[in-house]
JSON list of C-alpha atoms in Angstrom, two decimals:
[
{"chain": "A", "resi": 1, "resn": "ILE", "atom": "CA", "xyz": [0.13, 0.45, 0.19]},
{"chain": "A", "resi": 2, "resn": "ASP", "atom": "CA", "xyz": [2.67, 2.43, 0.19]},
{"chain": "A", "resi": 3, "resn": "THR", "atom": "CA", "xyz": [3.29, 2.68, -3.13]},
{"chain": "A", "resi": 4, "resn": "LEU", "atom": "CA", "xyz": [-0.15, 4.75, -3.27]},
{"chain": "A", "resi": 5, "resn": "THR", "atom": "CA", "xyz": [0.35, 7.37, -0.48]},
{"chain": "A", "resi": 6, "resn": "PHE", "atom": "CA", "xyz": [-0.96, 9.69, -2.88]},
{"chain": "A", "resi": 7, "resn": "LEU", "atom": "CA", "xyz": [-4.16, 9.06, -2.16]},
{"chain": "A", "resi": 8, "resn": "PRO", "atom": "CA", "xyz": [-7.08, 10.49, 0.08]},
{"chain": "A", "resi": 9, "resn": "PRO", "atom": "CA", "xyz": [-5.66, 8.81, 4.33]},
{"chain": "A", "resi": 10, "resn": "ALA", "atom": "CA", "xyz": [-9.73, 7.30, 4.23]},
{"chain": "A", "resi": 11, "resn": "VAL", "atom": "CA", "xyz": [-9.30, 5.76, 0.89]},
{"chain": "A", "resi": 12, "resn": "GLN", "atom": "CA", "xyz": [-6.30, 4.39, 1.94]},
{"chain": "A", "resi": 13, "resn": "LEU", "atom": "CA", "xyz": [-7.55, 3.25, 4.75]},
{"chain": "A", "resi": 14, "resn": "GLN", "atom": "CA", "xyz": [-10.41, 1.78, 2.61]},
{"chain": "A", "resi": 15, "resn": "ILE", "atom": "CA", "xyz": [-7.27, -0.20, 0.33]},
{"chain": "A", "resi": 16, "resn": "SER", "atom": "CA", "xyz": [-5.62, -0.94, 3.53]},
{"chain": "A", "resi": 17, "resn": "THR", "atom": "CA", "xyz": [-8.19, -2.55, 5.43]},
{"chain": "A", "resi": 18, "resn": "PHE", "atom": "CA", "xyz": [-8.99, -4.34, 1.55]},
{"chain": "A", "resi": 19, "resn": "LEU", "atom": "CA", "xyz": [-5.69, -5.98, 1.62]},
{"chain": "A", "resi": 20, "resn": "HIS", "atom": "CA", "xyz": [-5.56, -7.32, 5.21]},
{"chain": "A", "resi": 21, "resn": "VAL", "atom": "CA", "xyz": [-8.71, -9.36, 4.33]},
{"chain": "A", "resi": 22, "resn": "PHE", "atom": "CA", "xyz": [-7.56, -10.26, 1.80]},
{"chain": "A", "resi": 23, "resn": "SER", "atom": "CA", "xyz": [-3.60, -11.13, 2.36]},
{"chain": "A", "resi": 24, "resn": "HIS", "atom": "CA", "xyz": [-5.64, -13.60, 5.40]},
{"chain": "A", "resi": 25, "resn": "ALA", "atom": "CA", "xyz": [-8.25, -15.19, 2.98]},
{"chain": "A", "resi": 26, "resn": "GLN", "atom": "CA", "xyz": [-5.00, -16.12, 1.00]},
{"chain": "A", "resi": 27, "resn": "CYS", "atom": "CA", "xyz": [-3.62, -17.93, 3.96]},
{"chain": "A", "resi": 28, "resn": "GLY", "atom": "CA", "xyz": [0.06, -16.67, 2.83]},
{"chain": "A", "resi": 29, "resn": "THR", "atom": "CA", "xyz": [-0.06, -18.42, -0.84]},
{"chain": "A", "resi": 30, "resn": "VAL", "atom": "CA", "xyz": [0.94, -14.59, -2.61]},
{"chain": "A", "resi": 31, "resn": "GLU", "atom": "CA", "xyz": [4.36, -14.21, -1.11]},
{"chain": "A", "resi": 32, "resn": "PHE", "atom": "CA", "xyz": [5.08, -11.75, -3.00]},
{"chain": "A", "resi": 33, "resn": "SER", "atom": "CA", "xyz": [3.21, -9.16, -5.25]},
{"chain": "A", "resi": 34, "resn": "PRO", "atom": "CA", "xyz": [3.54, -5.66, -5.69]},
{"chain": "A", "resi": 35, "resn": "MET", "atom": "CA", "xyz": [0.50, -4.97, -8.51]},
{"chain": "A", "resi": 36, "resn": "ILE", "atom": "CA", "xyz": [-2.16, -6.40, -6.08]},
{"chain": "A", "resi": 37, "resn": "SER", "atom": "CA", "xyz": [-2.32, -2.56, -4.43]},
{"chain": "A", "resi": 38, "resn": "THR", "atom": "CA", "xyz": [-2.65, -0.88, -7.79]},
{"chain": "A", "resi": 39, "resn": "ALA", "atom": "CA", "xyz": [-5.26, -3.25, -9.06]},
{"chain": "A", "resi": 40, "resn": "ALA", "atom": "CA", "xyz": [-7.55, -2.93, -5.84]},
{"chain": "A", "resi": 41, "resn": "SER", "atom": "CA", "xyz": [-8.03, 0.02, -5.74]},
{"chain": "A", "resi": 42, "resn": "LEU", "atom": "CA", "xyz": [-8.61, -0.05, -9.60]},
{"chain": "A", "resi": 43, "resn": "LEU", "atom": "CA", "xyz": [-11.04, -2.46, -8.67]},
{"chain": "A", "resi": 44, "resn": "LEU", "atom": "CA", "xyz": [-12.67, -0.62, -5.81]},
{"chain": "A", "resi": 45, "resn": "LEU", "atom": "CA", "xyz": [-12.96, 2.59, -7.55]},
{"chain": "A", "resi": 46, "resn": "TYR", "atom": "CA", "xyz": [-15.56, 1.03, -9.38]},
{"chain": "A", "resi": 47, "resn": "LEU", "atom": "CA", "xyz": [-16.55, -2.61, -7.60]},
{"chain": "A", "resi": 48, "resn": "GLU", "atom": "CA", "xyz": [-18.30, -3.19, -4.26]},
{"chain": "A", "resi": 49, "resn": "PRO", "atom": "CA", "xyz": [-15.89, -4.94, -1.95]},
{"chain": "A", "resi": 50, "resn": "LYS", "atom": "CA", "xyz": [-17.64, -8.01, -2.09]},
{"chain": "A", "resi": 51, "resn": "LEU", "atom": "CA", "xyz": [-17.53, -7.77, -6.76]},
{"chain": "A", "resi": 52, "resn": "ALA", "atom": "CA", "xyz": [-13.80, -6.49, -5.81]},
{"chain": "A", "resi": 53, "resn": "TYR", "atom": "CA", "xyz": [-12.60, -9.30, -3.76]},
{"chain": "A", "resi": 54, "resn": "LEU", "atom": "CA", "xyz": [-14.53, -11.65, -5.48]},
{"chain": "A", "resi": 55, "resn": "SER", "atom": "CA", "xyz": [-12.89, -10.53, -9.18]},
{"chain": "A", "resi": 56, "resn": "LEU", "atom": "CA", "xyz": [-8.47, -9.50, -7.17]},
{"chain": "A", "resi": 57, "resn": "THR", "atom": "CA", "xyz": [-9.43, -13.74, -5.73]},
{"chain": "A", "resi": 58, "resn": "ALA", "atom": "CA", "xyz": [-10.42, -14.60, -10.08]},
{"chain": "A", "resi": 59, "resn": "MET", "atom": "CA", "xyz": [-7.39, -12.44, -11.22]},
{"chain": "A", "resi": 60, "resn": "VAL", "atom": "CA", "xyz": [-4.87, -14.16, -8.53]},
{"chain": "A", "resi": 61, "resn": "ASN", "atom": "CA", "xyz": [-6.19, -17.23, -9.46]},
{"chain": "A", "resi": 62, "resn": "ARG", "atom": "CA", "xyz": [-5.56, -17.18, -12.92]},
{"chain": "A", "resi": 63, "resn": "SER", "atom": "CA", "xyz": [-1.80, -15.57, -12.00]},
{"chain": "A", "resi": 64, "resn": "LYS", "atom": "CA", "xyz": [-1.83, -19.23, -10.13]},
{"chain": "A", "resi": 65, "resn": "THR", "atom": "CA", "xyz": [-2.32, -21.90, -13.25]},
{"chain": "A", "resi": 66, "resn": "GLU", "atom": "CA", "xyz": [-1.49, -19.35, -15.83]},
{"chain": "A", "resi": 67, "resn": "ASN", "atom": "CA", "xyz": [2.28, -19.08, -15.31]},
{"chain": "A", "resi": 68, "resn": "GLY", "atom": "CA", "xyz": [1.08, -15.49, -13.62]},
{"chain": "A", "resi": 69, "resn": "PHE", "atom": "CA", "xyz": [-1.24, -14.01, -15.76]},
{"chain": "A", "resi": 70, "resn": "TYR", "atom": "CA", "xyz": [-1.66, -11.07, -14.00]},
{"chain": "A", "resi": 71, "resn": "PHE", "atom": "CA", "xyz": [0.67, -11.00, -11.43]},
{"chain": "A", "resi": 72, "resn": "THR", "atom": "CA", "xyz": [4.04, -12.86, -10.45]},
{"chain": "A", "resi": 73, "resn": "LEU", "atom": "CA", "xyz": [2.84, -14.15, -6.86]},
{"chain": "A", "resi": 74, "resn": "SER", "atom": "CA", "xyz": [6.63, -13.79, -5.51]},
{"chain": "A", "resi": 75, "resn": "ARG", "atom": "CA", "xyz": [9.22, -11.85, -5.21]},
{"chain": "A", "resi": 76, "resn": "ASP", "atom": "CA", "xyz": [11.83, -14.08, -7.05]},
{"chain": "A", "resi": 77, "resn": "SER", "atom": "CA", "xyz": [9.23, -14.64, -10.14]},
{"chain": "A", "resi": 78, "resn": "LEU", "atom": "CA", "xyz": [9.45, -10.23, -10.72]},
{"chain": "A", "resi": 79, "resn": "LEU", "atom": "CA", "xyz": [12.73, -9.83, -9.47]},
{"chain": "A", "resi": 80, "resn": "ALA", "atom": "CA", "xyz": [12.79, -12.36, -13.20]},
{"chain": "A", "resi": 81, "resn": "GLU", "atom": "CA", "xyz": [10.37, -10.60, -15.13]},
{"chain": "A", "resi": 82, "resn": "SER", "atom": "CA", "xyz": [12.01, -7.72, -14.48]},
{"chain": "A", "resi": 83, "resn": "SER", "atom": "CA", "xyz": [15.66, -8.87, -16.05]},
{"chain": "A", "resi": 84, "resn": "VAL", "atom": "CA", "xyz": [13.56, -9.81, -19.04]},
{"chain": "A", "resi": 85, "resn": "PHE", "atom": "CA", "xyz": [12.61, -6.35, -19.51]},
{"chain": "A", "resi": 86, "resn": "ARG", "atom": "CA", "xyz": [16.09, -5.17, -19.05]},
{"chain": "A", "resi": 87, "resn": "LEU", "atom": "CA", "xyz": [17.08, -7.74, -21.80]},
{"chain": "A", "resi": 88, "resn": "LEU", "atom": "CA", "xyz": [14.42, -7.38, -23.81]},
{"chain": "A", "resi": 89, "resn": "SER", "atom": "CA", "xyz": [15.34, -3.46, -23.22]},
{"chain": "A", "resi": 90, "resn": "GLU", "atom": "CA", "xyz": [19.36, -5.08, -24.10]},
{"chain": "A", "resi": 91, "resn": "LYS", "atom": "CA", "xyz": [18.31, -6.20, -27.46]},
{"chain": "A", "resi": 92, "resn": "LEU", "atom": "CA", "xyz": [15.98, -3.37, -28.11]},
{"chain": "A", "resi": 93, "resn": "PHE", "atom": "CA", "xyz": [17.64, 0.19, -27.35]},
{"chain": "A", "resi": 94, "resn": "LYS", "atom": "CA", "xyz": [21.78, -0.97, -26.52]},
{"chain": "A", "resi": 95, "resn": "ASN", "atom": "CA", "xyz": [22.55, 2.18, -27.06]},
{"chain": "A", "resi": 96, "resn": "LEU", "atom": "CA", "xyz": [19.97, 3.61, -24.87]},
{"chain": "A", "resi": 97, "resn": "VAL", "atom": "CA", "xyz": [20.97, 1.11, -22.31]},
{"chain": "A", "resi": 98, "resn": "ARG", "atom": "CA", "xyz": [24.69, 1.36, -22.26]},
{"chain": "A", "resi": 99, "resn": "HIS", "atom": "CA", "xyz": [23.60, 4.86, -21.57]},
{"chain": "A", "resi": 100, "resn": "ALA", "atom": "CA", "xyz": [21.10, 4.33, -19.03]},
{"chain": "A", "resi": 101, "resn": "GLU", "atom": "CA", "xyz": [23.52, 2.39, -17.09]},
{"chain": "A", "resi": 102, "resn": "SER", "atom": "CA", "xyz": [26.68, 5.23, -17.75]},
{"chain": "A", "resi": 103, "resn": "ILE", "atom": "CA", "xyz": [24.17, 7.21, -15.31]},
{"chain": "A", "resi": 104, "resn": "ASN", "atom": "CA", "xyz": [23.18, 4.63, -13.03]},
{"chain": "A", "resi": 105, "resn": "VAL", "atom": "CA", "xyz": [19.94, 4.06, -14.45]},
{"chain": "A", "resi": 106, "resn": "LYS", "atom": "CA", "xyz": [19.30, 0.34, -14.50]},
{"chain": "A", "resi": 107, "resn": "MET", "atom": "CA", "xyz": [16.20, -0.97, -16.99]},
{"chain": "A", "resi": 108, "resn": "GLU", "atom": "CA", "xyz": [15.23, -3.12, -13.83]},
{"chain": "A", "resi": 109, "resn": "ALA", "atom": "CA", "xyz": [14.71, -1.24, -11.42]},
{"chain": "A", "resi": 110, "resn": "LEU", "atom": "CA", "xyz": [12.85, 1.49, -13.90]},
{"chain": "A", "resi": 111, "resn": "HIS", "atom": "CA", "xyz": [10.53, -1.34, -14.72]},
{"chain": "A", "resi": 112, "resn": "LEU", "atom": "CA", "xyz": [10.60, -2.36, -10.60]},
{"chain": "A", "resi": 113, "resn": "VAL", "atom": "CA", "xyz": [9.37, 1.08, -10.04]},
{"chain": "A", "resi": 114, "resn": "CYS", "atom": "CA", "xyz": [6.81, 1.23, -13.42]},
{"chain": "A", "resi": 115, "resn": "ALA", "atom": "CA", "xyz": [4.76, -1.55, -13.71]},
{"chain": "A", "resi": 116, "resn": "PRO", "atom": "CA", "xyz": [3.81, -2.02, -10.48]},
{"chain": "A", "resi": 117, "resn": "MET", "atom": "CA", "xyz": [1.69, 1.43, -9.84]},
{"chain": "A", "resi": 118, "resn": "PHE", "atom": "CA", "xyz": [0.21, 1.04, -13.82]},
{"chain": "A", "resi": 119, "resn": "PHE", "atom": "CA", "xyz": [1.45, 4.67, -13.90]},
{"chain": "A", "resi": 120, "resn": "PHE", "atom": "CA", "xyz": [-0.27, 6.21, -11.09]},
{"chain": "A", "resi": 121, "resn": "PRO", "atom": "CA", "xyz": [-0.29, 8.58, -9.89]},
{"chain": "A", "resi": 122, "resn": "PHE", "atom": "CA", "xyz": [1.28, 10.11, -13.09]},
{"chain": "A", "resi": 123, "resn": "ILE", "atom": "CA", "xyz": [-1.10, 10.22, -15.07]},
{"chain": "A", "resi": 124, "resn": "PRO", "atom": "CA", "xyz": [-4.78, 11.15, -15.36]},
{"chain": "A", "resi": 125, "resn": "LEU", "atom": "CA", "xyz": [-7.47, 8.14, -13.39]},
{"chain": "A", "resi": 126, "resn": "GLN", "atom": "CA", "xyz": [-9.34, 7.69, -16.61]},
{"chain": "A", "resi": 127, "resn": "SER", "atom": "CA", "xyz": [-5.85, 7.28, -18.72]},
{"chain": "A", "resi": 128, "resn": "ALA", "atom": "CA", "xyz": [-4.74, 5.05, -15.75]},
{"chain": "A", "resi": 129, "resn": "LEU", "atom": "CA", "xyz": [-8.03, 3.16, -16.41]},
{"chain": "A", "resi": 130, "resn": "THR", "atom": "CA", "xyz": [-8.29, 2.23, -20.44]},
{"chain": "A", "resi": 131, "resn": "LEU", "atom": "CA", "xyz": [-4.25, 0.68, -19.29]},
{"chain": "A", "resi": 132, "resn": "PHE", "atom": "CA", "xyz": [-6.02, -1.53, -16.15]},
{"chain": "A", "resi": 133, "resn": "ASP", "atom": "CA", "xyz": [-9.16, -2.21, -19.04]},
{"chain": "A", "resi": 134, "resn": "ILE", "atom": "CA", "xyz": [-6.29, -4.08, -21.15]},
{"chain": "A", "resi": 135, "resn": "PHE", "atom": "CA", "xyz": [-4.42, -5.28, -18.75]},
{"chain": "A", "resi": 136, "resn": "LEU", "atom": "CA", "xyz": [-7.66, -7.19, -17.91]},
{"chain": "A", "resi": 137, "resn": "VAL", "atom": "CA", "xyz": [-7.54, -8.48, -21.75]},
{"chain": "A", "resi": 138, "resn": "GLU", "atom": "CA", "xyz": [-4.11, -8.95, -21.95]},
{"chain": "A", "resi": 139, "resn": "GLY", "atom": "CA", "xyz": [-2.72, -9.50, -18.40]},
{"chain": "A", "resi": 140, "resn": "ARG", "atom": "CA", "xyz": [0.64, -8.43, -17.25]},
{"chain": "A", "resi": 141, "resn": "LYS", "atom": "CA", "xyz": [2.60, -8.93, -20.82]},
{"chain": "A", "resi": 142, "resn": "PHE", "atom": "CA", "xyz": [0.46, -5.16, -21.70]},
{"chain": "A", "resi": 143, "resn": "ILE", "atom": "CA", "xyz": [2.43, -3.33, -19.71]},
{"chain": "A", "resi": 144, "resn": "LEU", "atom": "CA", "xyz": [6.04, -4.63, -20.17]},
{"chain": "A", "resi": 145, "resn": "GLN", "atom": "CA", "xyz": [4.71, -3.61, -24.26]},
{"chain": "A", "resi": 146, "resn": "PHE", "atom": "CA", "xyz": [3.34, -0.34, -23.28]},
{"chain": "A", "resi": 147, "resn": "SER", "atom": "CA", "xyz": [6.32, 0.13, -21.07]},
{"chain": "A", "resi": 148, "resn": "LEU", "atom": "CA", "xyz": [8.69, -1.06, -23.74]},
{"chain": "A", "resi": 149, "resn": "ALA", "atom": "CA", "xyz": [6.45, 1.38, -26.47]},
{"chain": "A", "resi": 150, "resn": "LEU", "atom": "CA", "xyz": [6.97, 3.89, -24.01]},
{"chain": "A", "resi": 151, "resn": "ILE", "atom": "CA", "xyz": [10.82, 3.52, -24.23]},
{"chain": "A", "resi": 152, "resn": "GLN", "atom": "CA", "xyz": [10.47, 4.09, -27.88]},
{"chain": "A", "resi": 153, "resn": "SER", "atom": "CA", "xyz": [9.29, 6.52, -28.20]},
{"chain": "A", "resi": 154, "resn": "GLU", "atom": "CA", "xyz": [11.69, 8.80, -26.15]},
{"chain": "A", "resi": 155, "resn": "GLU", "atom": "CA", "xyz": [14.97, 6.94, -27.17]},
{"chain": "A", "resi": 156, "resn": "ARG", "atom": "CA", "xyz": [16.36, 10.30, -28.76]},
{"chain": "A", "resi": 157, "resn": "ASN", "atom": "CA", "xyz": [15.31, 12.90, -25.45]},
{"chain": "A", "resi": 158, "resn": "LEU", "atom": "CA", "xyz": [15.84, 9.62, -23.14]},
{"chain": "A", "resi": 159, "resn": "MET", "atom": "CA", "xyz": [19.61, 9.18, -25.03]},
{"chain": "A", "resi": 160, "resn": "GLN", "atom": "CA", "xyz": [19.93, 13.11, -24.50]},
{"chain": "A", "resi": 161, "resn": "ALA", "atom": "CA", "xyz": [19.14, 12.94, -20.49]},
{"chain": "A", "resi": 162, "resn": "LEU", "atom": "CA", "xyz": [22.60, 13.72, -19.02]},
{"chain": "A", "resi": 163, "resn": "ASP", "atom": "CA", "xyz": [21.90, 12.20, -15.12]},
{"chain": "A", "resi": 164, "resn": "SER", "atom": "CA", "xyz": [19.82, 9.63, -13.71]},
{"chain": "A", "resi": 165, "resn": "ASP", "atom": "CA", "xyz": [16.80, 12.00, -12.38]},
{"chain": "A", "resi": 166, "resn": "THR", "atom": "CA", "xyz": [16.51, 13.50, -15.70]},
{"chain": "A", "resi": 167, "resn": "PHE", "atom": "CA", "xyz": [16.17, 9.78, -17.62]},
{"chain": "A", "resi": 168, "resn": "VAL", "atom": "CA", "xyz": [13.65, 8.94, -14.93]},
{"chain": "A", "resi": 169, "resn": "ASP", "atom": "CA", "xyz": [11.58, 12.92, -15.73]},
{"chain": "A", "resi": 170, "resn": "VAL", "atom": "CA", "xyz": [11.83, 11.76, -19.47]},
{"chain": "A", "resi": 171, "resn": "ILE", "atom": "CA", "xyz": [9.95, 8.95, -18.86]},
{"chain": "A", "resi": 172, "resn": "VAL", "atom": "CA", "xyz": [7.16, 10.70, -16.23]},
{"chain": "A", "resi": 173, "resn": "ASN", "atom": "CA", "xyz": [6.87, 13.44, -19.04]},
{"chain": "A", "resi": 174, "resn": "ALA", "atom": "CA", "xyz": [6.21, 11.34, -21.13]},
{"chain": "A", "resi": 175, "resn": "ILE", "atom": "CA", "xyz": [3.02, 8.78, -19.36]},
{"chain": "A", "resi": 176, "resn": "GLU", "atom": "CA", "xyz": [2.02, 12.26, -17.95]}
]
């Protein structure tokens, strides 16, 4: 829940309570999955808590049976996904990855920070909901595809970044 600190305290409390109940009901079967809090937040915007709970449970169950369709369910899976993001970035944007490393930006860290939040709070809610709708259909592979497309569209600006703060600012500004 600490990734959603930009939300009003009452909403944070509702999400925190919901996630506590959800986590308890999962009986430890979800080791680590930072995207669940964002998904819960978006579900709770439009669904009654009971329906949000059922939806989130179905998403976790599908992730268990279909190799993490919606969520990585362990820390190792999340780190592996971030490594894949780095490898794909190297293949597609070799010079950009070298430049990023030269200014102390690690592509896997960038993915670890951005992916779990569905780009909250950087974009308007309606845009975040559109991304979430696509995520519901395509699964987490969409987040990877979107991230790579964003980097491709901003490659020239990212190459001009002189430090890590500017690099991240380019990404955030592109999302906005």
